[in-house]
Amino acid sequence: MRPAAPPPGLAAHAPDAHWTLDAETRCSLWWTRTPVLDGQKVGVIGHYAGSDAGAARTLLDHACRELAARGCAIAVGPMDGNTWRAYRLVTERGSEPPFFLEPWHPADWLAHFEAAGFEPRARYRSTVNENLEQPDPREEEISEHLAAAGVRIRTLDPRQLEQELGRIYTVTIASFGQSFLFTALDEAEFRTAFAPLRACIRPELVLLAEQDARAVGYVFALPDALQDPCDTVVVKTLATAPGRAWAGLGRLLLARVHQAARAAGYRRAIHALMHDSNASTVLSGRTARLLRRYALFSKRIAP
């Protein structure tokens, strides 16, 4: 096994090492700037590709030895460095094709990680609402309550996109700061990660909630660019500031983005990549059916 430079386009992720076994079997490793899990240092395996079961086992065993040698007690993967980038494996595929921004991979990659001793550490799901005309029975009540508290909801202003991204960043950091394997990201890095999505933005599908000019929540949806013709939006992120003061805001934002999608001519909304323990899973479950399941895997590699 030999070290090799990351594939083109991946250098920006700055892995601590990149390994290739053959033309189709590779992975990157991170052991610096990684989160702590169960009070122990985490090593991350990402940029993964496996050609067959034997090569995959050789590569993943080598990756775990390398991470253990760097003081890591737990290996996590697949994850391209942190949860701001691509991560997770599909565990239940269902019958629908992949949607825009969904992690997708050959079916046997799941078996590769399992055969190497990895087990699911966190589980996720995507659901799909196929009836955007169905109203939320509590929408009016929640709307009145939040309006009385000075909260207003508006669409993104594309003329002030840089300022809008700053507001979205602030809510994102506050909302997801305690999420599983969260890694702090400064605003410049956030803007860089967001850059590929700029051309896909439909302002009517991005809603911001504000109180006294301060952003306290948002929902970010965009058309499913893998569909042609497209009748589906992907609700990528739903976030609110922490605290009981914003109770019901996430539910209201989801109802409003469904309305906006319907008004724009879309028929369905995918609620994408929700952690099973996240409140958004409960909100989605009121109107949507299960589309897909995923997992992030881990393995103990040191006592």
PDB file of C-alpha atoms in Angstrom:
ATOM      1  CA  MET A   1       0.000   0.000   0.000  1.00  0.00           C
ATOM      2  CA  ARG A   2       1.308   3.435  -0.897  1.00  0.00           C
ATOM      3  CA  PRO A   3       0.347   7.030  -0.117  1.00  0.00           C
ATOM      4  CA  ALA A   4      -1.086   9.011  -3.017  1.00  0.00           C
ATOM      5  CA  ALA A   5      -2.368  12.511  -3.661  1.00  0.00           C
ATOM      6  CA  PRO A   6      -6.134  12.979  -3.267  1.00  0.00           C
ATOM      7  CA  PRO A   7      -8.128  12.659  -6.506  1.00  0.00           C
ATOM      8  CA  PRO A   8      -8.664  15.919  -8.422  1.00  0.00           C
ATOM      9  CA  GLY A   9     -11.086  18.274  -6.711  1.00  0.00           C
ATOM     10  CA  LEU A  10     -10.653  16.764  -3.253  1.00  0.00           C
ATOM     11  CA  ALA A  11      -7.510  18.592  -2.156  1.00  0.00           C
ATOM     12  CA  ALA A  12      -9.656  21.305  -0.558  1.00  0.00           C
ATOM     13  CA  HIS A  13     -10.835  18.752   2.006  1.00  0.00           C
ATOM     14  CA  ALA A  14      -7.249  18.521   3.285  1.00  0.00           C
ATOM     15  CA  PRO A  15      -7.122  14.892   4.451  1.00  0.00           C
ATOM     16  CA  ASP A  16      -4.209  13.888   6.677  1.00  0.00           C
ATOM     17  CA  ALA A  17      -3.511  10.948   4.368  1.00  0.00           C
ATOM     18  CA  HIS A  18      -4.826   9.404   1.183  1.00  0.00           C
ATOM     19  CA  TRP A  19      -4.342   5.753   0.265  1.00  0.00           C
ATOM     20  CA  THR A  20      -4.932   3.791  -2.899  1.00  0.00           C
ATOM     21  CA  LEU A  21      -4.844   0.027  -3.310  1.00  0.00           C
ATOM     22  CA  ASP A  22      -5.757  -0.139  -6.981  1.00  0.00           C
ATOM     23  CA  ALA A  23      -7.395   2.093  -9.568  1.00  0.00           C
ATOM     24  CA  GLU A  24     -10.828   1.624  -7.958  1.00  0.00           C
ATOM     25  CA  THR A  25     -10.040   1.196  -4.251  1.00  0.00           C
ATOM     26  CA  ARG A  26      -9.099   4.250  -2.214  1.00  0.00           C
ATOM     27  CA  CYS A  27      -9.838   6.278   0.908  1.00  0.00           C
ATOM     28  CA  SER A  28      -8.709   9.380   2.740  1.00  0.00           C
ATOM     29  CA  LEU A  29      -8.048   9.646   6.469  1.00  0.00           C
ATOM     30  CA  TRP A  30      -8.442  12.505   8.939  1.00  0.00           C
ATOM     31  CA  TRP A  31      -7.142  12.450  12.502  1.00  0.00           C
ATOM     32  CA  THR A  32      -6.589  16.143  13.189  1.00  0.00           C
ATOM     33  CA  ARG A  33      -9.507  18.550  13.799  1.00  0.00           C
ATOM     34  CA  THR A  34     -11.823  15.592  14.294  1.00  0.00           C
ATOM     35  CA  PRO A  35     -14.582  15.487  16.937  1.00  0.00           C
ATOM     36  CA  VAL A  36     -14.552  13.540  20.175  1.00  0.00           C
ATOM     37  CA  LEU A  37     -16.929  10.606  20.605  1.00  0.00           C
ATOM     38  CA  ASP A  38     -17.545   8.896  23.960  1.00  0.00           C
ATOM     39  CA  GLY A  39     -14.715  11.004  25.306  1.00  0.00           C
ATOM     40  CA  GLN A  40     -12.242   9.502  22.841  1.00  0.00           C
ATOM     41  CA  LYS A  41     -10.453  10.683  19.715  1.00  0.00           C
ATOM     42  CA  VAL A  42     -12.163   9.925  16.417  1.00  0.00           C
ATOM     43  CA  GLY A  43     -10.455   9.020  13.159  1.00  0.00           C
ATOM     44  CA  VAL A  44     -12.429   9.573   9.968  1.00  0.00           C
ATOM     45  CA  ILE A  45     -12.446   7.471   6.782  1.00  0.00           C
ATOM     46  CA  GLY A  46     -13.791   9.196   3.686  1.00  0.00           C
ATOM     47  CA  HIS A  47     -13.403   9.621  -0.105  1.00  0.00           C
ATOM     48  CA  TYR A  48     -14.098   5.894  -0.056  1.00  0.00           C
ATOM     49  CA  ALA A  49     -14.321   3.650  -3.099  1.00  0.00           C
ATOM     50  CA  GLY A  50     -14.008  -0.141  -3.148  1.00  0.00           C
ATOM     51  CA  SER A  51     -13.564  -2.398  -6.160  1.00  0.00           C
ATOM     52  CA  ASP A  52     -14.371  -5.749  -4.513  1.00  0.00           C
ATOM     53  CA  ALA A  53     -14.766  -7.346  -1.095  1.00  0.00           C
ATOM     54  CA  GLY A  54     -11.170  -8.500  -0.758  1.00  0.00           C
ATOM     55  CA  ALA A  55      -9.586  -5.203  -1.759  1.00  0.00           C
ATOM     56  CA  ALA A  56     -12.039  -3.285   0.429  1.00  0.00           C
ATOM     57  CA  ARG A  57     -11.178  -5.370   3.485  1.00  0.00           C
ATOM     58  CA  THR A  58      -7.459  -4.835   2.932  1.00  0.00           C
ATOM     59  CA  LEU A  59      -7.929  -1.094   2.562  1.00  0.00           C
ATOM     60  CA  LEU A  60     -10.273  -0.626   5.540  1.00  0.00           C
ATOM     61  CA  ASP A  61      -8.106  -2.765   7.836  1.00  0.00           C
ATOM     62  CA  HIS A  62      -5.095  -0.689   6.816  1.00  0.00           C
ATOM     63  CA  ALA A  63      -7.021   2.543   7.401  1.00  0.00           C
ATOM     64  CA  CYS A  64      -7.958   1.452  10.917  1.00  0.00           C
ATOM     65  CA  ARG A  65      -4.345   0.559  11.761  1.00  0.00           C
ATOM     66  CA  GLU A  66      -3.192   3.939  10.492  1.00  0.00           C
ATOM     67  CA  LEU A  67      -5.772   5.803  12.564  1.00  0.00           C
ATOM     68  CA  ALA A  68      -4.978   3.769  15.681  1.00  0.00           C
ATOM     69  CA  ALA A  69      -1.305   4.607  15.232  1.00  0.00           C
ATOM     70  CA  ARG A  70      -2.277   8.294  15.347  1.00  0.00           C
ATOM     71  CA  GLY A  71      -4.009   7.877  18.703  1.00  0.00           C
ATOM     72  CA  CYS A  72      -7.567   7.399  17.482  1.00  0.00           C
ATOM     73  CA  ALA A  73      -9.783   5.040  19.470  1.00  0.00           C
ATOM     74  CA  ILE A  74     -12.791   5.014  17.126  1.00  0.00           C
ATOM     75  CA  ALA A  75     -12.944   4.980  13.329  1.00  0.00           C
ATOM     76  CA  VAL A  76     -15.995   6.574  11.694  1.00  0.00           C
ATOM     77  CA  GLY A  77     -17.025   6.401   8.054  1.00  0.00           C
ATOM     78  CA  PRO A  78     -17.672   6.940   5.338  1.00  0.00           C
ATOM     79  CA  MET A  79     -17.387  10.685   5.862  1.00  0.00           C
ATOM     80  CA  ASP A  80     -15.364  13.136   3.795  1.00  0.00           C
ATOM     81  CA  GLY A  81     -13.692  14.750   6.780  1.00  0.00           C
ATOM     82  CA  ASN A  82     -16.735  16.154   8.566  1.00  0.00           C
ATOM     83  CA  THR A  83     -20.532  16.268   8.447  1.00  0.00           C
ATOM     84  CA  TRP A  84     -20.541  19.443   6.330  1.00  0.00           C
ATOM     85  CA  ARG A  85     -19.521  17.219   3.403  1.00  0.00           C
ATOM     86  CA  ALA A  86     -20.702  13.905   1.984  1.00  0.00           C
ATOM     87  CA  TYR A  87     -21.153  11.132   4.534  1.00  0.00           C
ATOM     88  CA  ARG A  88     -23.304   8.027   5.318  1.00  0.00           C
ATOM     89  CA  LEU A  89     -24.171   4.853   3.433  1.00  0.00           C
ATOM     90  CA  VAL A  90     -27.586   3.921   2.103  1.00  0.00           C
ATOM     91  CA  THR A  91     -28.905   0.983   4.128  1.00  0.00           C
ATOM     92  CA  GLU A  92     -32.438   0.692   2.688  1.00  0.00           C
ATOM     93  CA  ARG A  93     -32.687   1.795  -0.938  1.00  0.00           C
ATOM     94  CA  GLY A  94     -36.401   1.555  -1.628  1.00  0.00           C
ATOM     95  CA  SER A  95     -37.673   1.811  -5.187  1.00  0.00           C
ATOM     96  CA  GLU A  96     -37.061   5.469  -6.093  1.00  0.00           C
ATOM     97  CA  PRO A  97     -33.970   6.792  -7.909  1.00  0.00           C
ATOM     98  CA  PRO A  98     -31.476   9.008  -6.069  1.00  0.00           C
ATOM     99  CA  PHE A  99     -32.358  12.676  -5.598  1.00  0.00           C
ATOM    100  CA  PHE A 100     -30.208  15.796  -5.853  1.00  0.00           C
ATOM    101  CA  LEU A 101     -27.444  15.961  -3.191  1.00  0.00           C
ATOM    102  CA  GLU A 102     -28.258  12.490  -1.865  1.00  0.00           C
ATOM    103  CA  PRO A 103     -25.276  10.252  -0.988  1.00  0.00           C
ATOM    104  CA  TRP A 104     -25.278   7.365  -3.450  1.00  0.00           C
ATOM    105  CA  HIS A 105     -22.876   4.481  -3.963  1.00  0.00           C
ATOM    106  CA  PRO A 106     -22.647   0.909  -5.269  1.00  0.00           C
ATOM    107  CA  ALA A 107     -24.781  -1.425  -3.169  1.00  0.00           C
ATOM    108  CA  ASP A 108     -21.812  -3.587  -2.107  1.00  0.00           C
ATOM    109  CA  TRP A 109     -20.065  -0.748  -0.256  1.00  0.00           C
ATOM    110  CA  LEU A 110     -22.386  -1.373   2.681  1.00  0.00           C
ATOM    111  CA  ALA A 111     -21.148  -4.979   2.867  1.00  0.00           C
ATOM    112  CA  HIS A 112     -17.534  -3.745   2.694  1.00  0.00           C
ATOM    113  CA  PHE A 113     -17.878  -1.763   5.912  1.00  0.00           C
ATOM    114  CA  GLU A 114     -19.845  -4.477   7.669  1.00  0.00           C
ATOM    115  CA  ALA A 115     -17.293  -7.156   6.748  1.00  0.00           C
ATOM    116  CA  ALA A 116     -14.522  -4.948   8.176  1.00  0.00           C
ATOM    117  CA  GLY A 117     -16.283  -4.878  11.553  1.00  0.00           C
ATOM    118  CA  PHE A 118     -18.037  -1.519  11.298  1.00  0.00           C
ATOM    119  CA  GLU A 119     -21.500  -1.121  12.817  1.00  0.00           C
ATOM    120  CA  PRO A 120     -24.134   1.613  12.451  1.00  0.00           C
ATOM    121  CA  ARG A 121     -23.440   4.446  14.884  1.00  0.00           C
ATOM    122  CA  ALA A 122     -26.063   6.954  13.735  1.00  0.00           C
ATOM    123  CA  ARG A 123     -29.123   6.401  11.556  1.00  0.00           C
ATOM    124  CA  TYR A 124     -30.840   8.776   9.162  1.00  0.00           C
ATOM    125  CA  ARG A 125     -33.802   8.849   6.827  1.00  0.00           C
ATOM    126  CA  SER A 126     -35.325  10.738   3.922  1.00  0.00           C
ATOM    127  CA  THR A 127     -39.074  10.996   3.467  1.00  0.00           C
ATOM    128  CA  VAL A 128     -41.322  12.331   0.732  1.00  0.00           C
ATOM    129  CA  ASN A 129     -44.512  14.374   0.977  1.00  0.00           C
ATOM    130  CA  GLU A 130     -46.623  13.596  -2.074  1.00  0.00           C
ATOM    131  CA  ASN A 131     -49.552  15.850  -1.185  1.00  0.00           C
ATOM    132  CA  LEU A 132     -48.443  19.467  -0.892  1.00  0.00           C
ATOM    133  CA  GLU A 133     -52.064  20.598  -0.788  1.00  0.00           C
ATOM    134  CA  GLN A 134     -52.577  19.040   2.644  1.00  0.00           C
ATOM    135  CA  PRO A 135     -52.653  21.920   5.172  1.00  0.00           C
ATOM    136  CA  ASP A 136     -51.079  21.807   8.611  1.00  0.00           C
ATOM    137  CA  PRO A 137     -53.984  22.072  11.093  1.00  0.00           C
ATOM    138  CA  ARG A 138     -51.846  24.088  13.526  1.00  0.00           C
ATOM    139  CA  GLU A 139     -50.344  26.497  11.035  1.00  0.00           C
ATOM    140  CA  GLU A 140     -52.664  29.410  11.800  1.00  0.00           C
ATOM    141  CA  GLU A 141     -52.308  28.978  15.573  1.00  0.00           C
ATOM    142  CA  ILE A 142     -48.495  28.822  15.418  1.00  0.00           C
ATOM    143  CA  SER A 143     -48.337  31.704  12.959  1.00  0.00           C
ATOM    144  CA  GLU A 144     -50.400  33.956  15.217  1.00  0.00           C
ATOM    145  CA  HIS A 145     -48.336  33.051  18.285  1.00  0.00           C
ATOM    146  CA  LEU A 146     -45.007  33.779  16.575  1.00  0.00           C
ATOM    147  CA  ALA A 147     -46.313  36.941  14.900  1.00  0.00           C
ATOM    148  CA  ALA A 148     -47.321  38.245  18.332  1.00  0.00           C
ATOM    149  CA  ALA A 149     -43.716  37.649  19.418  1.00  0.00           C
ATOM    150  CA  GLY A 150     -42.479  39.742  16.493  1.00  0.00           C
ATOM    151  CA  VAL A 151     -41.386  36.895  14.229  1.00  0.00           C
ATOM    152  CA  ARG A 152     -41.887  37.331  10.508  1.00  0.00           C
ATOM    153  CA  ILE A 153     -41.099  34.949   7.655  1.00  0.00           C
ATOM    154  CA  ARG A 154     -39.864  36.159   4.276  1.00  0.00           C
ATOM    155  CA  THR A 155     -38.247  34.767   1.154  1.00  0.00           C
ATOM    156  CA  LEU A 156     -34.523  35.057   0.491  1.00  0.00           C
ATOM    157  CA  ASP A 157     -33.448  38.304  -1.187  1.00  0.00           C
ATOM    158  CA  PRO A 158     -31.091  37.331  -4.052  1.00  0.00           C
ATOM    159  CA  ARG A 159     -29.908  40.946  -4.368  1.00  0.00           C
ATOM    160  CA  GLN A 160     -28.335  40.636  -0.908  1.00  0.00           C
ATOM    161  CA  LEU A 161     -27.150  37.046  -1.168  1.00  0.00           C
ATOM    162  CA  GLU A 162     -23.914  37.580   0.759  1.00  0.00           C
ATOM    163  CA  GLN A 163     -25.759  39.105   3.726  1.00  0.00           C
ATOM    164  CA  GLU A 164     -28.410  36.393   3.531  1.00  0.00           C
ATOM    165  CA  LEU A 165     -25.740  33.683   3.665  1.00  0.00           C
ATOM    166  CA  GLY A 166     -24.355  35.318   6.800  1.00  0.00           C
ATOM    167  CA  ARG A 167     -27.779  35.083   8.436  1.00  0.00           C
ATOM    168  CA  ILE A 168     -28.133  31.452   7.378  1.00  0.00           C
ATOM    169  CA  TYR A 169     -24.666  30.664   8.752  1.00  0.00           C
ATOM    170  CA  THR A 170     -25.496  32.185  12.141  1.00  0.00           C
ATOM    171  CA  VAL A 171     -28.658  30.102  12.528  1.00  0.00           C
ATOM    172  CA  THR A 172     -26.942  26.954  11.271  1.00  0.00           C
ATOM    173  CA  ILE A 173     -24.148  27.137  13.831  1.00  0.00           C
ATOM    174  CA  ALA A 174     -26.596  27.843  16.667  1.00  0.00           C
ATOM    175  CA  SER A 175     -29.042  25.138  15.611  1.00  0.00           C
ATOM    176  CA  PHE A 176     -26.627  22.277  14.883  1.00  0.00           C
ATOM    177  CA  GLY A 177     -23.883  23.027  17.404  1.00  0.00           C
ATOM    178  CA  GLN A 178     -24.870  20.058  19.569  1.00  0.00           C
ATOM    179  CA  SER A 179     -25.502  17.668  16.687  1.00  0.00           C
ATOM    180  CA  PHE A 180     -23.792  14.290  16.392  1.00  0.00           C
ATOM    181  CA  LEU A 181     -20.115  14.671  15.372  1.00  0.00           C
ATOM    182  CA  PHE A 182     -20.537  18.404  14.832  1.00  0.00           C
ATOM    183  CA  THR A 183     -17.347  20.155  13.722  1.00  0.00           C
ATOM    184  CA  ALA A 184     -17.047  23.922  13.983  1.00  0.00           C
ATOM    185  CA  LEU A 185     -16.756  25.686  10.629  1.00  0.00           C
ATOM    186  CA  ASP A 186     -15.883  29.347  10.233  1.00  0.00           C
ATOM    187  CA  GLU A 187     -18.007  31.528   7.982  1.00  0.00           C
ATOM    188  CA  ALA A 188     -15.484  31.600   5.137  1.00  0.00           C
ATOM    189  CA  GLU A 189     -15.411  27.789   5.030  1.00  0.00           C
ATOM    190  CA  PHE A 190     -19.204  27.716   5.153  1.00  0.00           C
ATOM    191  CA  ARG A 191     -19.461  30.031   2.163  1.00  0.00           C
ATOM    192  CA  THR A 192     -16.975  27.888   0.245  1.00  0.00           C
ATOM    193  CA  ALA A 193     -18.987  24.745   1.007  1.00  0.00           C
ATOM    194  CA  PHE A 194     -22.180  26.502  -0.058  1.00  0.00           C
ATOM    195  CA  ALA A 195     -20.745  27.858  -3.323  1.00  0.00           C
ATOM    196  CA  PRO A 196     -21.790  24.911  -5.572  1.00  0.00           C
ATOM    197  CA  LEU A 197     -25.441  25.501  -4.631  1.00  0.00           C
ATOM    198  CA  ARG A 198     -25.621  29.177  -5.610  1.00  0.00           C
ATOM    199  CA  ALA A 199     -26.703  28.440  -9.166  1.00  0.00           C
ATOM    200  CA  CYS A 200     -29.508  26.167  -7.899  1.00  0.00           C
ATOM    201  CA  ILE A 201     -31.152  28.668  -5.560  1.00  0.00           C
ATOM    202  CA  ARG A 202     -34.815  29.477  -6.121  1.00  0.00           C
ATOM    203  CA  PRO A 203     -35.486  32.434  -3.761  1.00  0.00           C
ATOM    204  CA  GLU A 204     -39.141  31.473  -3.258  1.00  0.00           C
ATOM    205  CA  LEU A 205     -37.989  28.110  -1.824  1.00  0.00           C
ATOM    206  CA  VAL A 206     -35.652  29.640   0.781  1.00  0.00           C
ATOM    207  CA  LEU A 207     -37.514  31.151   3.734  1.00  0.00           C
ATOM    208  CA  LEU A 208     -35.963  33.097   6.604  1.00  0.00           C
ATOM    209  CA  ALA A 209     -37.612  33.789   9.950  1.00  0.00           C
ATOM    210  CA  GLU A 210     -36.550  36.987  11.702  1.00  0.00           C
ATOM    211  CA  GLN A 211     -37.258  38.823  14.913  1.00  0.00           C
ATOM    212  CA  ASP A 212     -36.086  42.426  15.184  1.00  0.00           C
ATOM    213  CA  ALA A 213     -33.898  41.929  12.071  1.00  0.00           C
ATOM    214  CA  ARG A 214     -32.184  38.942  13.712  1.00  0.00           C
ATOM    215  CA  ALA A 215     -32.425  35.598  11.901  1.00  0.00           C
ATOM    216  CA  VAL A 216     -33.958  32.918  14.148  1.00  0.00           C
ATOM    217  CA  GLY A 217     -34.725  30.183  11.625  1.00  0.00           C
ATOM    218  CA  TYR A 218     -34.731  29.183   7.981  1.00  0.00           C
ATOM    219  CA  VAL A 219     -35.701  26.452   5.568  1.00  0.00           C
ATOM    220  CA  PHE A 220     -33.638  25.826   2.463  1.00  0.00           C
ATOM    221  CA  ALA A 221     -35.216  23.885  -0.405  1.00  0.00           C
ATOM    222  CA  LEU A 222     -34.246  23.577  -4.042  1.00  0.00           C
ATOM    223  CA  PRO A 223     -35.495  21.730  -7.124  1.00  0.00           C
ATOM    224  CA  ASP A 224     -34.427  18.125  -7.594  1.00  0.00           C
ATOM    225  CA  ALA A 225     -31.923  18.730 -10.376  1.00  0.00           C
ATOM    226  CA  LEU A 226     -31.714  14.999 -11.146  1.00  0.00           C
ATOM    227  CA  GLN A 227     -35.323  14.964 -12.349  1.00  0.00           C
ATOM    228  CA  ASP A 228     -36.337  15.798 -15.913  1.00  0.00           C
ATOM    229  CA  PRO A 229     -39.020  17.014 -15.969  1.00  0.00           C
ATOM    230  CA  CYS A 230     -38.846  18.089 -12.334  1.00  0.00           C
ATOM    231  CA  ASP A 231     -41.912  17.902 -10.071  1.00  0.00           C
ATOM    232  CA  THR A 232     -40.065  17.598  -6.743  1.00  0.00           C
ATOM    233  CA  VAL A 233     -38.221  19.923  -4.377  1.00  0.00           C
ATOM    234  CA  VAL A 234     -35.602  18.766  -1.906  1.00  0.00           C
ATOM    235  CA  VAL A 235     -35.899  20.297   1.557  1.00  0.00           C
ATOM    236  CA  LYS A 236     -32.197  20.234   2.351  1.00  0.00           C
ATOM    237  CA  THR A 237     -32.067  22.087   5.681  1.00  0.00           C
ATOM    238  CA  LEU A 238     -34.573  23.164   8.320  1.00  0.00           C
ATOM    239  CA  ALA A 239     -33.043  25.023  11.252  1.00  0.00           C
ATOM    240  CA  THR A 240     -34.196  27.208  14.129  1.00  0.00           C
ATOM    241  CA  ALA A 241     -32.404  28.998  16.930  1.00  0.00           C
ATOM    242  CA  PRO A 242     -32.353  26.919  20.131  1.00  0.00           C
ATOM    243  CA  GLY A 243     -34.815  27.690  22.900  1.00  0.00           C
ATOM    244  CA  ARG A 244     -38.513  27.408  23.715  1.00  0.00           C
ATOM    245  CA  ALA A 245     -39.123  30.912  22.400  1.00  0.00           C
ATOM    246  CA  TRP A 246     -39.195  29.470  18.886  1.00  0.00           C
ATOM    247  CA  ALA A 247     -41.455  26.501  19.612  1.00  0.00           C
ATOM    248  CA  GLY A 248     -43.426  25.645  16.495  1.00  0.00           C
ATOM    249  CA  LEU A 249     -41.220  27.685  14.147  1.00  0.00           C
ATOM    250  CA  GLY A 250     -39.777  24.632  12.414  1.00  0.00           C
ATOM    251  CA  ARG A 251     -43.263  23.275  11.806  1.00  0.00           C
ATOM    252  CA  LEU A 252     -44.412  26.614  10.407  1.00  0.00           C
ATOM    253  CA  LEU A 253     -41.406  26.940   8.096  1.00  0.00           C
ATOM    254  CA  LEU A 254     -41.998  23.441   6.733  1.00  0.00           C
ATOM    255  CA  ALA A 255     -45.667  24.195   6.073  1.00  0.00           C
ATOM    256  CA  ARG A 256     -44.774  27.462   4.353  1.00  0.00           C
ATOM    257  CA  VAL A 257     -42.114  25.918   2.093  1.00  0.00           C
ATOM    258  CA  HIS A 258     -44.629  23.239   1.072  1.00  0.00           C
ATOM    259  CA  GLN A 259     -47.001  26.034   0.086  1.00  0.00           C
ATOM    260  CA  ALA A 260     -44.259  27.842  -1.815  1.00  0.00           C
ATOM    261  CA  ALA A 261     -43.320  24.674  -3.687  1.00  0.00           C
ATOM    262  CA  ARG A 262     -46.932  24.013  -4.619  1.00  0.00           C
ATOM    263  CA  ALA A 263     -47.376  27.604  -5.813  1.00  0.00           C
ATOM    264  CA  ALA A 264     -44.265  27.205  -7.989  1.00  0.00           C
ATOM    265  CA  GLY A 265     -45.787  24.162  -9.668  1.00  0.00           C
ATOM    266  CA  TYR A 266     -44.102  21.332  -7.783  1.00  0.00           C
ATOM    267  CA  ARG A 267     -45.995  18.232  -6.696  1.00  0.00           C
ATOM    268  CA  ARG A 268     -43.748  16.621  -4.078  1.00  0.00           C
ATOM    269  CA  ALA A 269     -41.228  17.559  -1.384  1.00  0.00           C
ATOM    270  CA  ILE A 270     -38.406  15.319  -0.183  1.00  0.00           C
ATOM    271  CA  HIS A 271     -37.345  15.903   3.416  1.00  0.00           C
ATOM    272  CA  ALA A 272     -33.692  14.980   3.051  1.00  0.00           C
ATOM    273  CA  LEU A 273     -31.218  13.174   5.283  1.00  0.00           C
ATOM    274  CA  MET A 274     -32.686  13.678   8.759  1.00  0.00           C
ATOM    275  CA  HIS A 275     -31.063  12.132  11.828  1.00  0.00           C
ATOM    276  CA  ASP A 276     -33.528   9.696  13.365  1.00  0.00           C
ATOM    277  CA  SER A 277     -33.495  11.590  16.674  1.00  0.00           C
ATOM    278  CA  ASN A 278     -33.929  15.039  15.116  1.00  0.00           C
ATOM    279  CA  ALA A 279     -37.151  16.976  15.671  1.00  0.00           C
ATOM    280  CA  SER A 280     -37.470  17.382  11.909  1.00  0.00           C
ATOM    281  CA  THR A 281     -38.125  13.642  11.669  1.00  0.00           C
ATOM    282  CA  VAL A 282     -41.218  14.085  13.836  1.00  0.00           C
ATOM    283  CA  LEU A 283     -42.373  17.064  11.777  1.00  0.00           C
ATOM    284  CA  SER A 284     -41.855  15.184   8.528  1.00  0.00           C
ATOM    285  CA  GLY A 285     -43.652  12.094   9.785  1.00  0.00           C
ATOM    286  CA  ARG A 286     -46.932  13.991   9.949  1.00  0.00           C
ATOM    287  CA  THR A 287     -47.205  14.334   6.186  1.00  0.00           C
ATOM    288  CA  ALA A 288     -44.543  12.189   4.513  1.00  0.00           C
ATOM    289  CA  ARG A 289     -43.749   8.538   3.863  1.00  0.00           C
ATOM    290  CA  LEU A 290     -40.363   6.872   4.211  1.00  0.00           C
ATOM    291  CA  LEU A 291     -38.209   7.098   1.099  1.00  0.00           C
ATOM    292  CA  ARG A 292     -34.747   5.883   2.167  1.00  0.00           C
ATOM    293  CA  ARG A 293     -32.617   4.961   5.194  1.00  0.00           C
ATOM    294  CA  TYR A 294     -28.918   5.568   5.808  1.00  0.00           C
ATOM    295  CA  ALA A 295     -26.295   5.016   8.475  1.00  0.00           C
ATOM    296  CA  LEU A 296     -22.927   6.345   9.531  1.00  0.00           C
ATOM    297  CA  PHE A 297     -20.670   3.524  10.707  1.00  0.00           C
ATOM    298  CA  SER A 298     -18.066   3.237  13.432  1.00  0.00           C
ATOM    299  CA  LYS A 299     -15.569   0.713  14.749  1.00  0.00           C
ATOM    300  CA  ARG A 300     -13.513   0.663  17.933  1.00  0.00           C
ATOM    301  CA  ILE A 301      -9.873   0.432  16.881  1.00  0.00           C
ATOM    302  CA  ALA A 302      -8.039   0.857  20.193  1.00  0.00           C
ATOM    303  CA  PRO A 303      -8.690  -0.129  23.819  1.00  0.00           C
TER     304      PRO A 303
END
